[in-house]
PDB file of C-alpha atoms in Angstrom:
ATOM      1  CA  MET A1382      -4.165  -2.225 -48.261  1.00  0.00           C
ATOM      2  CA  GLU A1383      -5.999   0.328 -50.424  1.00  0.00           C
ATOM      3  CA  LEU A1384      -5.549   3.893 -49.603  1.00  0.00           C
ATOM      4  CA  ASP A1385      -9.234   4.776 -49.277  1.00  0.00           C
ATOM      5  CA  LYS A1386      -9.662   1.976 -46.775  1.00  0.00           C
ATOM      6  CA  ILE A1387      -6.853   3.388 -44.675  1.00  0.00           C
ATOM      7  CA  GLU A1388      -8.350   6.855 -44.898  1.00  0.00           C
ATOM      8  CA  ARG A1389     -11.685   5.568 -43.712  1.00  0.00           C
ATOM      9  CA  LEU A1390     -10.037   3.688 -40.865  1.00  0.00           C
ATOM     10  CA  LEU A1391      -8.167   6.810 -39.875  1.00  0.00           C
ATOM     11  CA  GLU A1392     -11.388   8.783 -39.758  1.00  0.00           C
ATOM     12  CA  ARG A1393     -13.013   6.229 -37.529  1.00  0.00           C
ATOM     13  CA  TYR A1394      -9.850   5.992 -35.475  1.00  0.00           C
ATOM     14  CA  PHE A1395     -10.078   9.648 -34.488  1.00  0.00           C
ATOM     15  CA  GLU A1396     -13.696   9.212 -33.571  1.00  0.00           C
ATOM     16  CA  GLY A1397     -12.776   6.375 -31.261  1.00  0.00           C
ATOM     17  CA  GLU A1398     -14.758   3.843 -33.233  1.00  0.00           C
ATOM     18  CA  THR A1399     -12.096   1.450 -34.485  1.00  0.00           C
ATOM     19  CA  THR A1400     -11.594  -2.008 -33.016  1.00  0.00           C
ATOM     20  CA  LEU A1401      -8.267  -3.249 -31.707  1.00  0.00           C
ATOM     21  CA  SER A1402      -7.573  -5.260 -34.852  1.00  0.00           C
ATOM     22  CA  GLU A1403      -8.307  -2.243 -37.055  1.00  0.00           C
ATOM     23  CA  GLU A1404      -5.905  -0.187 -35.006  1.00  0.00           C
ATOM     24  CA  GLU A1405      -3.351  -2.942 -35.483  1.00  0.00           C
ATOM     25  CA  LYS A1406      -3.836  -2.612 -39.260  1.00  0.00           C
ATOM     26  CA  LEU A1407      -3.245   1.147 -39.040  1.00  0.00           C
ATOM     27  CA  ARG A1408      -0.034   0.623 -37.064  1.00  0.00           C
ATOM     28  CA  ALA A1409       1.092  -1.978 -39.598  1.00  0.00           C
ATOM     29  CA  TYR A1410       0.378   0.352 -42.505  1.00  0.00           C
ATOM     30  CA  PHE A1411       2.317   3.257 -41.001  1.00  0.00           C
ATOM     31  CA  SER A1412       5.243   1.103 -39.963  1.00  0.00           C
ATOM     32  CA  GLN A1413       5.903  -0.142 -43.469  1.00  0.00           C
ATOM     33  CA  GLY A1414       7.977   2.139 -45.652  1.00  0.00           C
ATOM     34  CA  GLU A1415       5.480   3.433 -48.188  1.00  0.00           C
ATOM     35  CA  VAL A1416       3.015   5.907 -46.731  1.00  0.00           C
ATOM     36  CA  ALA A1417       0.930   8.132 -48.946  1.00  0.00           C
ATOM     37  CA  GLN A1418       2.186  11.690 -48.862  1.00  0.00           C
ATOM     38  CA  HIS A1419      -0.919  13.305 -47.472  1.00  0.00           C
ATOM     39  CA  LEU A1420      -0.925  10.758 -44.616  1.00  0.00           C
ATOM     40  CA  GLU A1421       2.719  11.189 -43.784  1.00  0.00           C
ATOM     41  CA  GLN A1422       1.922  13.506 -40.894  1.00  0.00           C
ATOM     42  CA  TYR A1423       0.328  10.618 -38.999  1.00  0.00           C
ATOM     43  CA  ALA A1424       3.309   8.334 -39.343  1.00  0.00           C
ATOM     44  CA  PRO A1425       5.178   9.671 -36.243  1.00  0.00           C
ATOM     45  CA  LEU A1426       2.092   9.042 -34.150  1.00  0.00           C
ATOM     46  CA  PHE A1427       1.868   5.348 -34.940  1.00  0.00           C
ATOM     47  CA  SER A1428       5.582   4.764 -34.896  1.00  0.00           C
ATOM     48  CA  TYR A1429       5.747   6.437 -31.506  1.00  0.00           C
ATOM     49  CA  PHE A1430       3.104   4.076 -30.207  1.00  0.00           C
ATOM     50  CA  SER A1431       5.062   1.069 -31.505  1.00  0.00           C
ATOM     51  CA  THR A1432       8.377   2.238 -30.056  1.00  0.00           C
ATOM     52  CA  SER A1433       7.117   3.258 -26.651  1.00  0.00           C
ATOM     53  CA  LYS A1434       5.691  -0.202 -26.177  1.00  0.00           C
ATOM     54  CA  GLU A1435       9.288  -1.479 -26.145  1.00  0.00           C
ATOM     55  CA  GLU A1436      10.173   0.323 -22.944  1.00  0.00           C
ATOM     56  CA  LYS A1437      10.948  -2.096 -20.111  1.00  0.00           C
ATOM     57  CA  PHE A1438      10.939  -1.919 -16.367  1.00  0.00           C
ATOM     58  CA  THR A1439      14.565  -2.682 -15.406  1.00  0.00           C
ATOM     59  CA  LYS A1440      14.620  -2.205 -11.656  1.00  0.00           C
ATOM     60  CA  SER A1441      14.567  -5.297  -9.520  1.00  0.00           C
ATOM     61  CA  ILE A1442      11.881  -5.928  -6.985  1.00  0.00           C
ATOM     62  CA  PRO A1443      13.330  -6.473  -3.509  1.00  0.00           C
ATOM     63  CA  LEU A1444      10.928  -9.132  -2.428  1.00  0.00           C
ATOM     64  CA  SER A1445      11.486 -10.725   0.936  1.00  0.00           C
ATOM     65  CA  GLN A1446       9.939 -13.588   2.809  1.00  0.00           C
ATOM     66  CA  LYS A1447      10.072 -11.399   5.905  1.00  0.00           C
ATOM     67  CA  ASN A1448       6.706 -10.127   5.099  1.00  0.00           C
ATOM     68  CA  THR A1449       4.789 -13.370   5.408  1.00  0.00           C
ATOM     69  CA  LYS A1450       7.087 -14.613   8.187  1.00  0.00           C
ATOM     70  CA  SER A1451       6.503 -11.598  10.402  1.00  0.00           C
ATOM     71  CA  THR A1452       2.734 -11.938  10.169  1.00  0.00           C
ATOM     72  CA  TRP A1453       3.139 -15.590  10.996  1.00  0.00           C
ATOM     73  CA  SER A1454       5.193 -14.885  14.113  1.00  0.00           C
ATOM     74  CA  TYR A1455       2.784 -12.169  15.224  1.00  0.00           C
ATOM     75  CA  LYS A1456       0.013 -14.683  15.122  1.00  0.00           C
ATOM     76  CA  TRP A1457       1.851 -17.152  17.289  1.00  0.00           C
ATOM     77  CA  LEU A1458       3.109 -14.438  19.572  1.00  0.00           C
ATOM     78  CA  SER A1459      -0.434 -13.428  20.363  1.00  0.00           C
ATOM     79  CA  VAL A1460      -1.426 -17.039  20.956  1.00  0.00           C
ATOM     80  CA  ALA A1461       1.484 -17.391  23.402  1.00  0.00           C
ATOM     81  CA  ALA A1462       0.588 -14.148  25.166  1.00  0.00           C
ATOM     82  CA  VAL A1463      -3.036 -15.261  25.626  1.00  0.00           C
ATOM     83  CA  THR A1464      -1.886 -18.650  27.010  1.00  0.00           C
ATOM     84  CA  VAL A1465       0.438 -16.991  29.499  1.00  0.00           C
ATOM     85  CA  LEU A1466      -2.301 -14.645  30.566  1.00  0.00           C
ATOM     86  CA  LEU A1467      -4.805 -17.463  31.126  1.00  0.00           C
ATOM     87  CA  LEU A1468      -2.289 -19.556  33.052  1.00  0.00           C
ATOM     88  CA  GLY A1469      -1.490 -16.502  35.148  1.00  0.00           C
ATOM     89  CA  VAL A1470      -5.155 -15.968  35.941  1.00  0.00           C
ATOM     90  CA  TYR A1471      -5.660 -19.634  36.806  1.00  0.00           C
ATOM     91  CA  PHE A1472      -2.638 -20.030  39.040  1.00  0.00           C
ATOM     92  CA  GLY A1473      -3.118 -16.612  40.527  1.00  0.00           C
ATOM     93  CA  LYS A1474      -6.610 -17.597  41.583  1.00  0.00           C
ATOM     94  CA  SER A1475      -5.509 -20.824  43.286  1.00  0.00           C
ATOM     95  CA  TYR A1476      -2.634 -18.990  44.971  1.00  0.00           C
ATOM     96  CA  GLN A1477      -5.057 -16.432  46.307  1.00  0.00           C
ATOM     97  CA  ASP A1478      -7.337 -19.199  47.626  1.00  0.00           C
ATOM     98  CA  GLU A1479      -4.441 -20.891  49.375  1.00  0.00           C
ATOM     99  CA  LYS A1480      -3.466 -17.620  51.055  1.00  0.00           C
ATOM    100  CA  GLN A1481      -7.013 -17.107  52.234  1.00  0.00           C
ATOM    101  CA  LEU A1482      -7.028 -20.573  53.812  1.00  0.00           C
ATOM    102  CA  GLU A1483      -3.693 -19.965  55.467  1.00  0.00           C
ATOM    103  CA  LYS A1484      -5.000 -16.738  56.949  1.00  0.00           C
ATOM    104  CA  GLN A1485      -8.018 -18.550  58.402  1.00  0.00           C
ATOM    105  CA  ARG A1486      -5.807 -21.160  59.971  1.00  0.00           C
ATOM    106  CA  ALA A1487      -3.522 -18.516  61.435  1.00  0.00           C
ATOM    107  CA  ARG A1488      -6.491 -16.700  62.910  1.00  0.00           C
ATOM    108  CA  TYR A1489      -7.778 -19.950  64.399  1.00  0.00           C
ATOM    109  CA  ALA A1490      -4.355 -20.645  65.944  1.00  0.00           C
ATOM    110  CA  TYR A1491      -4.276 -17.147  67.340  1.00  0.00           C
ATOM    111  CA  GLU A1492      -7.679 -17.495  68.954  1.00  0.00           C
ATOM    112  CA  GLU A1493      -6.694 -20.839  70.539  1.00  0.00           C
ATOM    113  CA  THR A1494      -3.491 -19.389  71.924  1.00  0.00           C
ATOM    114  CA  LYS A1495      -5.313 -16.445  73.280  1.00  0.00           C
ATOM    115  CA  LYS A1496      -7.794 -18.745  75.030  1.00  0.00           C
ATOM    116  CA  ALA A1497      -4.936 -20.731  76.554  1.00  0.00           C
ATOM    117  CA  LEU A1498      -3.192 -17.637  77.777  1.00  0.00           C
ATOM    118  CA  ASP A1499      -6.419 -16.332  79.270  1.00  0.00           C
ATOM    119  CA  LEU A1500      -6.780 -19.526  81.200  1.00  0.00           C
ATOM    120  CA  LEU A1501      -3.229 -19.190  82.452  1.00  0.00           C
ATOM    121  CA  ALA A1502      -3.861 -15.603  83.484  1.00  0.00           C
ATOM    122  CA  GLN A1503      -6.962 -16.576  85.433  1.00  0.00           C
ATOM    123  CA  ASN A1504      -5.032 -19.178  87.416  1.00  0.00           C
ATOM    124  CA  PHE A1505      -2.316 -16.663  88.147  1.00  0.00           C
ATOM    125  CA  GLU A1506      -4.936 -14.296  89.464  1.00  0.00           C
ATOM    126  CA  ARG A1507      -6.170 -16.930  91.796  1.00  0.00           C
ATOM    127  CA  GLY A1508      -2.566 -17.273  93.047  1.00  0.00           C
ATOM    128  CA  THR A1509      -2.208 -13.520  93.692  1.00  0.00           C
ATOM    129  CA  GLU A1510      -5.456 -13.527  95.699  1.00  0.00           C
ATOM    130  CA  LYS A1511      -3.920 -16.041  98.030  1.00  0.00           C
ATOM    131  CA  VAL A1512      -0.737 -13.988  98.218  1.00  0.00           C
ATOM    132  CA  ALA A1513      -2.873 -11.030  99.341  1.00  0.00           C
ATOM    133  CA  TYR A1514      -3.523 -12.827 102.670  1.00  0.00           C
ATOM    134  CA  LEU A1515       0.220 -13.107 103.104  1.00  0.00           C
ATOM    135  CA  ASN A1516       0.455  -9.337 102.754  1.00  0.00           C
ATOM    136  CA  GLU A1517      -2.038  -8.913 105.533  1.00  0.00           C
ATOM    137  CA  PHE A1518       0.195 -11.074 107.683  1.00  0.00           C
ATOM    138  CA  VAL A1519       3.282  -9.022 106.860  1.00  0.00           C
ATOM    139  CA  GLU A1520       1.451  -5.813 107.729  1.00  0.00           C
ATOM    140  CA  ALA A1521       0.354  -7.233 111.075  1.00  0.00           C
ATOM    141  CA  LYS A1522       3.908  -8.363 111.758  1.00  0.00           C
ATOM    142  CA  ASP A1523       5.293  -4.904 110.886  1.00  0.00           C
ATOM    143  CA  LYS A1524       2.848  -3.298 113.319  1.00  0.00           C
ATOM    144  CA  VAL A1525       4.038  -5.605 116.020  1.00  0.00           C
ATOM    145  CA  TYR A1526       7.695  -4.893 115.322  1.00  0.00           C
ATOM    146  CA  ASN A1527       7.141  -1.134 115.115  1.00  0.00           C
ATOM    147  CA  LYS A1528       5.529  -1.032 118.555  1.00  0.00           C
ATOM    148  CA  ASN A1529       8.708  -2.469 120.108  1.00  0.00           C
TER     149      ASN A1529
ATOM    150  CA  MET B  40       2.467 -17.419  -1.794  1.00  0.00           C
ATOM    151  CA  GLN B  41       6.002 -18.101  -2.863  1.00  0.00           C
ATOM    152  CA  GLN B  42       8.231 -15.472  -4.529  1.00  0.00           C
ATOM    153  CA  ALA B  43       8.549 -17.432  -7.747  1.00  0.00           C
ATOM    154  CA  GLU B  44       4.783 -17.798  -8.001  1.00  0.00           C
ATOM    155  CA  PHE B  45       4.261 -14.092  -7.421  1.00  0.00           C
ATOM    156  CA  LEU B  46       6.860 -13.134 -10.014  1.00  0.00           C
ATOM    157  CA  LYS B  47       5.242 -15.436 -12.553  1.00  0.00           C
ATOM    158  CA  ILE B  48       1.969 -13.550 -12.135  1.00  0.00           C
ATOM    159  CA  VAL B  49       3.519 -10.083 -12.117  1.00  0.00           C
ATOM    160  CA  THR B  50       6.159 -10.347 -14.831  1.00  0.00           C
ATOM    161  CA  PRO B  51       3.803 -10.274 -17.836  1.00  0.00           C
ATOM    162  CA  PHE B  52       2.433  -6.841 -16.896  1.00  0.00           C
ATOM    163  CA  GLN B  53       5.099  -5.112 -14.821  1.00  0.00           C
ATOM    164  CA  ASP B  54       6.392  -3.301 -17.927  1.00  0.00           C
ATOM    165  CA  LYS B  55       2.912  -2.034 -18.589  1.00  0.00           C
ATOM    166  CA  LEU B  56       2.646  -0.668 -15.058  1.00  0.00           C
ATOM    167  CA  TYR B  57       5.985   1.025 -15.524  1.00  0.00           C
ATOM    168  CA  ARG B  58       4.965   2.603 -18.844  1.00  0.00           C
ATOM    169  CA  LEU B  59       1.747   3.939 -17.368  1.00  0.00           C
ATOM    170  CA  ALA B  60       3.644   5.355 -14.400  1.00  0.00           C
ATOM    171  CA  LYS B  61       6.160   6.954 -16.716  1.00  0.00           C
ATOM    172  CA  ARG B  62       3.404   8.416 -18.897  1.00  0.00           C
ATOM    173  CA  LEU B  63       2.010  10.157 -15.828  1.00  0.00           C
ATOM    174  CA  LEU B  64       5.142  11.022 -13.851  1.00  0.00           C
ATOM    175  CA  VAL B  65       7.359  11.724 -16.934  1.00  0.00           C
ATOM    176  CA  SER B  66      10.649  11.139 -15.127  1.00  0.00           C
ATOM    177  CA  ARG B  67      12.128   7.671 -15.565  1.00  0.00           C
ATOM    178  CA  GLU B  68      13.464   7.392 -12.037  1.00  0.00           C
ATOM    179  CA  GLU B  69      10.216   8.415 -10.492  1.00  0.00           C
ATOM    180  CA  ALA B  70       8.310   5.941 -12.630  1.00  0.00           C
ATOM    181  CA  GLU B  71      10.709   3.180 -11.656  1.00  0.00           C
ATOM    182  CA  ASP B  72      10.337   3.974  -7.970  1.00  0.00           C
ATOM    183  CA  ALA B  73       6.594   4.087  -8.305  1.00  0.00           C
ATOM    184  CA  THR B  74       6.471   0.745 -10.085  1.00  0.00           C
ATOM    185  CA  GLN B  75       8.714  -0.820  -7.486  1.00  0.00           C
ATOM    186  CA  GLU B  76       6.544   0.451  -4.702  1.00  0.00           C
ATOM    187  CA  ILE B  77       3.371  -0.803  -6.365  1.00  0.00           C
ATOM    188  CA  LEU B  78       4.783  -4.244  -6.905  1.00  0.00           C
ATOM    189  CA  LEU B  79       5.854  -4.381  -3.265  1.00  0.00           C
ATOM    190  CA  LYS B  80       2.379  -3.340  -2.215  1.00  0.00           C
ATOM    191  CA  LEU B  81       1.003  -6.080  -4.377  1.00  0.00           C
ATOM    192  CA  TRP B  82       3.399  -8.549  -2.819  1.00  0.00           C
ATOM    193  CA  SER B  83       2.256  -7.585   0.665  1.00  0.00           C
ATOM    194  CA  LYS B  84      -1.285  -8.308  -0.495  1.00  0.00           C
ATOM    195  CA  SER B  85      -0.279 -11.486  -2.257  1.00  0.00           C
ATOM    196  CA  LYS B  86      -2.219 -13.654   0.124  1.00  0.00           C
ATOM    197  CA  LYS B  87      -5.453 -12.056  -0.994  1.00  0.00           C
ATOM    198  CA  MET B  88      -4.399 -12.144  -4.614  1.00  0.00           C
ATOM    199  CA  GLY B  89      -6.537 -15.183  -5.302  1.00  0.00           C
ATOM    200  CA  THR B  90      -9.651 -13.165  -4.526  1.00  0.00           C
ATOM    201  CA  TYR B  91      -9.013 -10.588  -7.270  1.00  0.00           C
ATOM    202  CA  ASN B  92     -10.454 -11.902 -10.474  1.00  0.00           C
ATOM    203  CA  ASN B  93      -8.156  -9.694 -12.534  1.00  0.00           C
ATOM    204  CA  VAL B  94      -4.802  -8.995 -10.896  1.00  0.00           C
ATOM    205  CA  GLU B  95      -3.545  -7.066 -13.907  1.00  0.00           C
ATOM    206  CA  ALA B  96      -6.447  -4.615 -13.907  1.00  0.00           C
ATOM    207  CA  PHE B  97      -6.173  -4.291 -10.141  1.00  0.00           C
ATOM    208  CA  ALA B  98      -2.500  -3.480 -10.395  1.00  0.00           C
ATOM    209  CA  MET B  99      -3.164  -0.937 -13.148  1.00  0.00           C
ATOM    210  CA  THR B 100      -5.755   0.797 -10.973  1.00  0.00           C
ATOM    211  CA  MET B 101      -3.258   0.857  -8.114  1.00  0.00           C
ATOM    212  CA  THR B 102      -0.686   2.419 -10.433  1.00  0.00           C
ATOM    213  CA  LYS B 103      -3.125   5.056 -11.632  1.00  0.00           C
ATOM    214  CA  ASN B 104      -4.146   6.030  -8.079  1.00  0.00           C
ATOM    215  CA  PHE B 105      -0.581   5.985  -6.836  1.00  0.00           C
ATOM    216  CA  CYS B 106       0.703   8.223  -9.654  1.00  0.00           C
ATOM    217  CA  LEU B 107      -2.200  10.652  -9.421  1.00  0.00           C
ATOM    218  CA  ASP B 108      -1.552  10.961  -5.663  1.00  0.00           C
ATOM    219  CA  ARG B 109       2.096  11.612  -6.398  1.00  0.00           C
ATOM    220  CA  LEU B 110       1.202  14.310  -8.868  1.00  0.00           C
ATOM    221  CA  LYS B 111      -1.192  15.919  -6.415  1.00  0.00           C
ATOM    222  CA  SER B 112       1.328  16.005  -3.575  1.00  0.00           C
ATOM    223  CA  ARG B 113       3.964  17.266  -5.958  1.00  0.00           C
ATOM    224  CA  GLN B 114       1.633  20.113  -6.867  1.00  0.00           C
ATOM    225  CA  ALA B 115       0.964  20.851  -3.200  1.00  0.00           C
ATOM    226  CA  SER B 116       4.552  20.932  -2.075  1.00  0.00           C
ATOM    227  CA  ASN B 117       7.444  22.932  -3.413  1.00  0.00           C
ATOM    228  CA  LEU B 118       8.645  19.807  -5.107  1.00  0.00           C
ATOM    229  CA  LYS B 119       6.876  21.113  -8.136  1.00  0.00           C
ATOM    230  CA  LEU B 120       9.257  24.004  -8.372  1.00  0.00           C
ATOM    231  CA  VAL B 121      12.235  21.694  -8.358  1.00  0.00           C
ATOM    232  CA  HIS B 122      10.671  19.486 -10.960  1.00  0.00           C
ATOM    233  CA  SER B 123       9.629  22.312 -13.278  1.00  0.00           C
ATOM    234  CA  ASN B 124      13.164  23.658 -13.103  1.00  0.00           C
ATOM    235  CA  TYR B 125      14.420  20.281 -14.076  1.00  0.00           C
ATOM    236  CA  ARG B 126      11.877  20.064 -16.895  1.00  0.00           C
ATOM    237  CA  GLU B 127      12.897  23.429 -18.171  1.00  0.00           C
ATOM    238  CA  ASN B 128      16.468  22.339 -18.657  1.00  0.00           C
ATOM    239  CA  ASP B 129      15.401  19.065 -20.058  1.00  0.00           C
ATOM    240  CA  SER B 130      12.961  20.454 -22.598  1.00  0.00           C
ATOM    241  CA  SER B 131      15.448  23.001 -23.954  1.00  0.00           C
ATOM    242  CA  LEU B 132      17.861  20.186 -24.488  1.00  0.00           C
ATOM    243  CA  GLN B 133      15.097  18.028 -25.865  1.00  0.00           C
ATOM    244  CA  LYS B 134      14.048  20.721 -28.307  1.00  0.00           C
ATOM    245  CA  LYS B 135      17.369  20.573 -30.052  1.00  0.00           C
ATOM    246  CA  ILE B 136      17.007  16.883 -30.571  1.00  0.00           C
ATOM    247  CA  GLU B 137      13.400  17.070 -31.451  1.00  0.00           C
ATOM    248  CA  ALA B 138      13.950  19.442 -34.359  1.00  0.00           C
ATOM    249  CA  ASN B 139      14.786  16.416 -36.439  1.00  0.00           C
ATOM    250  CA  ASP B 140      12.980  13.769 -34.429  1.00  0.00           C
ATOM    251  CA  SER B 141       9.291  14.072 -35.069  1.00  0.00           C
ATOM    252  CA  VAL B 142       8.498  10.895 -33.160  1.00  0.00           C
ATOM    253  CA  SER B 143       9.377  12.458 -29.817  1.00  0.00           C
ATOM    254  CA  TRP B 144       7.075  15.327 -30.756  1.00  0.00           C
ATOM    255  CA  VAL B 145       4.271  12.907 -30.153  1.00  0.00           C
ATOM    256  CA  GLN B 146       5.643  12.266 -26.709  1.00  0.00           C
ATOM    257  CA  LYS B 147       5.726  16.002 -26.065  1.00  0.00           C
ATOM    258  CA  ILE B 148       2.180  16.418 -27.295  1.00  0.00           C
ATOM    259  CA  MET B 149       0.999  13.598 -25.083  1.00  0.00           C
ATOM    260  CA  GLU B 150       2.656  15.243 -22.077  1.00  0.00           C
ATOM    261  CA  GLU B 151       0.416  18.218 -22.578  1.00  0.00           C
ATOM    262  CA  LEU B 152      -2.794  16.228 -22.479  1.00  0.00           C
ATOM    263  CA  PRO B 153      -4.942  16.088 -19.318  1.00  0.00           C
ATOM    264  CA  GLU B 154      -4.129  13.069 -17.084  1.00  0.00           C
ATOM    265  CA  GLN B 155      -7.221  11.105 -17.897  1.00  0.00           C
ATOM    266  CA  GLN B 156      -6.703  11.387 -21.688  1.00  0.00           C
ATOM    267  CA  LYS B 157      -3.068  10.514 -21.267  1.00  0.00           C
ATOM    268  CA  MET B 158      -4.020   7.305 -19.472  1.00  0.00           C
ATOM    269  CA  VAL B 159      -6.712   6.354 -21.943  1.00  0.00           C
ATOM    270  CA  LEU B 160      -4.421   6.906 -24.899  1.00  0.00           C
ATOM    271  CA  GLN B 161      -1.614   4.975 -23.184  1.00  0.00           C
ATOM    272  CA  LEU B 162      -3.776   2.007 -22.358  1.00  0.00           C
ATOM    273  CA  ARG B 163      -5.492   1.839 -25.730  1.00  0.00           C
ATOM    274  CA  ASP B 164      -2.988   2.828 -28.372  1.00  0.00           C
ATOM    275  CA  ILE B 165       0.194   1.600 -26.715  1.00  0.00           C
ATOM    276  CA  GLU B 166      -0.923  -1.301 -24.534  1.00  0.00           C
ATOM    277  CA  ALA B 167      -3.888  -2.257 -26.774  1.00  0.00           C
ATOM    278  CA  TYR B 168      -6.427  -3.021 -24.044  1.00  0.00           C
ATOM    279  CA  ASP B 169     -10.086  -3.229 -24.950  1.00  0.00           C
ATOM    280  CA  TYR B 170     -12.616  -0.735 -23.701  1.00  0.00           C
ATOM    281  CA  ASP B 171     -13.960  -2.939 -20.897  1.00  0.00           C
ATOM    282  CA  GLU B 172     -10.516  -3.476 -19.461  1.00  0.00           C
ATOM    283  CA  ILE B 173      -9.701   0.201 -19.630  1.00  0.00           C
ATOM    284  CA  SER B 174     -12.926   1.216 -17.950  1.00  0.00           C
ATOM    285  CA  GLU B 175     -12.215  -1.276 -15.177  1.00  0.00           C
ATOM    286  CA  MET B 176      -8.646  -0.052 -14.746  1.00  0.00           C
ATOM    287  CA  LEU B 177      -9.490   3.617 -14.728  1.00  0.00           C
ATOM    288  CA  GLU B 178     -12.809   3.222 -12.945  1.00  0.00           C
ATOM    289  CA  MET B 179     -14.668   5.037 -15.707  1.00  0.00           C
ATOM    290  CA  LYS B 180     -17.720   4.206 -17.726  1.00  0.00           C
ATOM    291  CA  PRO B 181     -16.941   2.615 -21.147  1.00  0.00           C
ATOM    292  CA  THR B 182     -18.639   5.490 -22.931  1.00  0.00           C
ATOM    293  CA  ALA B 183     -16.525   7.999 -21.006  1.00  0.00           C
ATOM    294  CA  VAL B 184     -13.446   6.049 -22.064  1.00  0.00           C
ATOM    295  CA  ARG B 185     -14.463   6.310 -25.688  1.00  0.00           C
ATOM    296  CA  VAL B 186     -15.100  10.029 -25.427  1.00  0.00           C
ATOM    297  CA  ALA B 187     -11.807  10.692 -23.677  1.00  0.00           C
ATOM    298  CA  LEU B 188      -9.952   8.577 -26.243  1.00  0.00           C
ATOM    299  CA  SER B 189     -11.461  10.351 -29.209  1.00  0.00           C
ATOM    300  CA  ARG B 190     -10.701  13.721 -27.640  1.00  0.00           C
ATOM    301  CA  ALA B 191      -7.121  12.750 -26.927  1.00  0.00           C
ATOM    302  CA  ARG B 192      -6.582  11.418 -30.438  1.00  0.00           C
ATOM    303  CA  LYS B 193      -8.042  14.537 -32.040  1.00  0.00           C
ATOM    304  CA  THR B 194      -5.902  16.834 -29.878  1.00  0.00           C
ATOM    305  CA  VAL B 195      -2.820  14.893 -30.863  1.00  0.00           C
ATOM    306  CA  ARG B 196      -3.780  15.073 -34.523  1.00  0.00           C
ATOM    307  CA  GLU B 197      -4.388  18.809 -34.374  1.00  0.00           C
ATOM    308  CA  LYS B 198      -1.040  19.538 -32.812  1.00  0.00           C
ATOM    309  CA  LEU B 199       0.749  17.091 -35.099  1.00  0.00           C
ATOM    310  CA  ILE B 200      -0.716  18.840 -38.167  1.00  0.00           C
ATOM    311  CA  GLN B 201       0.354  22.202 -36.753  1.00  0.00           C
ATOM    312  CA  LYS B 202       3.938  20.994 -36.400  1.00  0.00           C
ATOM    313  CA  HIS B 203       3.772  19.416 -39.810  1.00  0.00           C
ATOM    314  CA  ASN B 204       2.702  22.654 -41.383  1.00  0.00           C
ATOM    315  CA  TYR B 205       5.494  24.545 -39.700  1.00  0.00           C
ATOM    316  CA  GLY B 206       7.760  22.239 -41.587  1.00  0.00           C
ATOM    317  CA  ILE B 207       9.352  20.661 -38.573  1.00  0.00           C
ATOM    318  CA  GLY B 208       7.784  17.251 -38.953  1.00  0.00           C
TER     319      GLY B 208
END
């Protein structure tokens, strides 16, 4: 390429007006052996650009499937937890109801027993009333014996 | 997404991520660690990858933000001291080699540029992205990219001419 063209390109390059293909031309010019003497100072610039593009990332990337797997298991873990919770609430409710019913039955049985015992007690009372007459008799008998 | 599928997407541009990271962080080890971390982050987001219309630009932006954060935290902590010590040794050693290696002068000059200009120059002159891509990656306006690029190139030229006149180049 003619020298004046390169000079013009360089000027525009420093103004930031060159296109990518023009910049490619500049790199090509400076990478070939013959560079005009007054432009030699720019040669290191363009050769540096070309060489530093060669640098490679050599470290490996420790990718693991764990990542996606763990999010998967978290999802299902939460589903399981909610299911257990709902089941707990459901069965807990019915258990509570059953207990309530049992309590009512027990109370009913208690009341009935109490009634029966009351009845029994009343009849006993009637018995003791009759026994009271007997006492009267014993007292009278004692009086008679004591006089003798 | 399967590993192989992910690697197929990432492999074409992982070197570019690494080079940008190295441009900003300077040290090779740090740049490698950073690149590794970014790729892992990308992998953890791989399910959403289909929704990004340009994975490469997205990864570049991630790299940029990650490295700038690193630099900021390095500046805040005493890590900077350690690093500057390390650089001191390195540069004195480098100077000896550089006396006859003008190409690495360019690297040295680029190290002295502000971060934004470094990135623009890296993406344009080394990776050969067009202005729209660069402005997407760096989250800048295209005109701002052009201005930063021109400034960076002119600074490099100035310093290069200085060296040249000293007779080192």
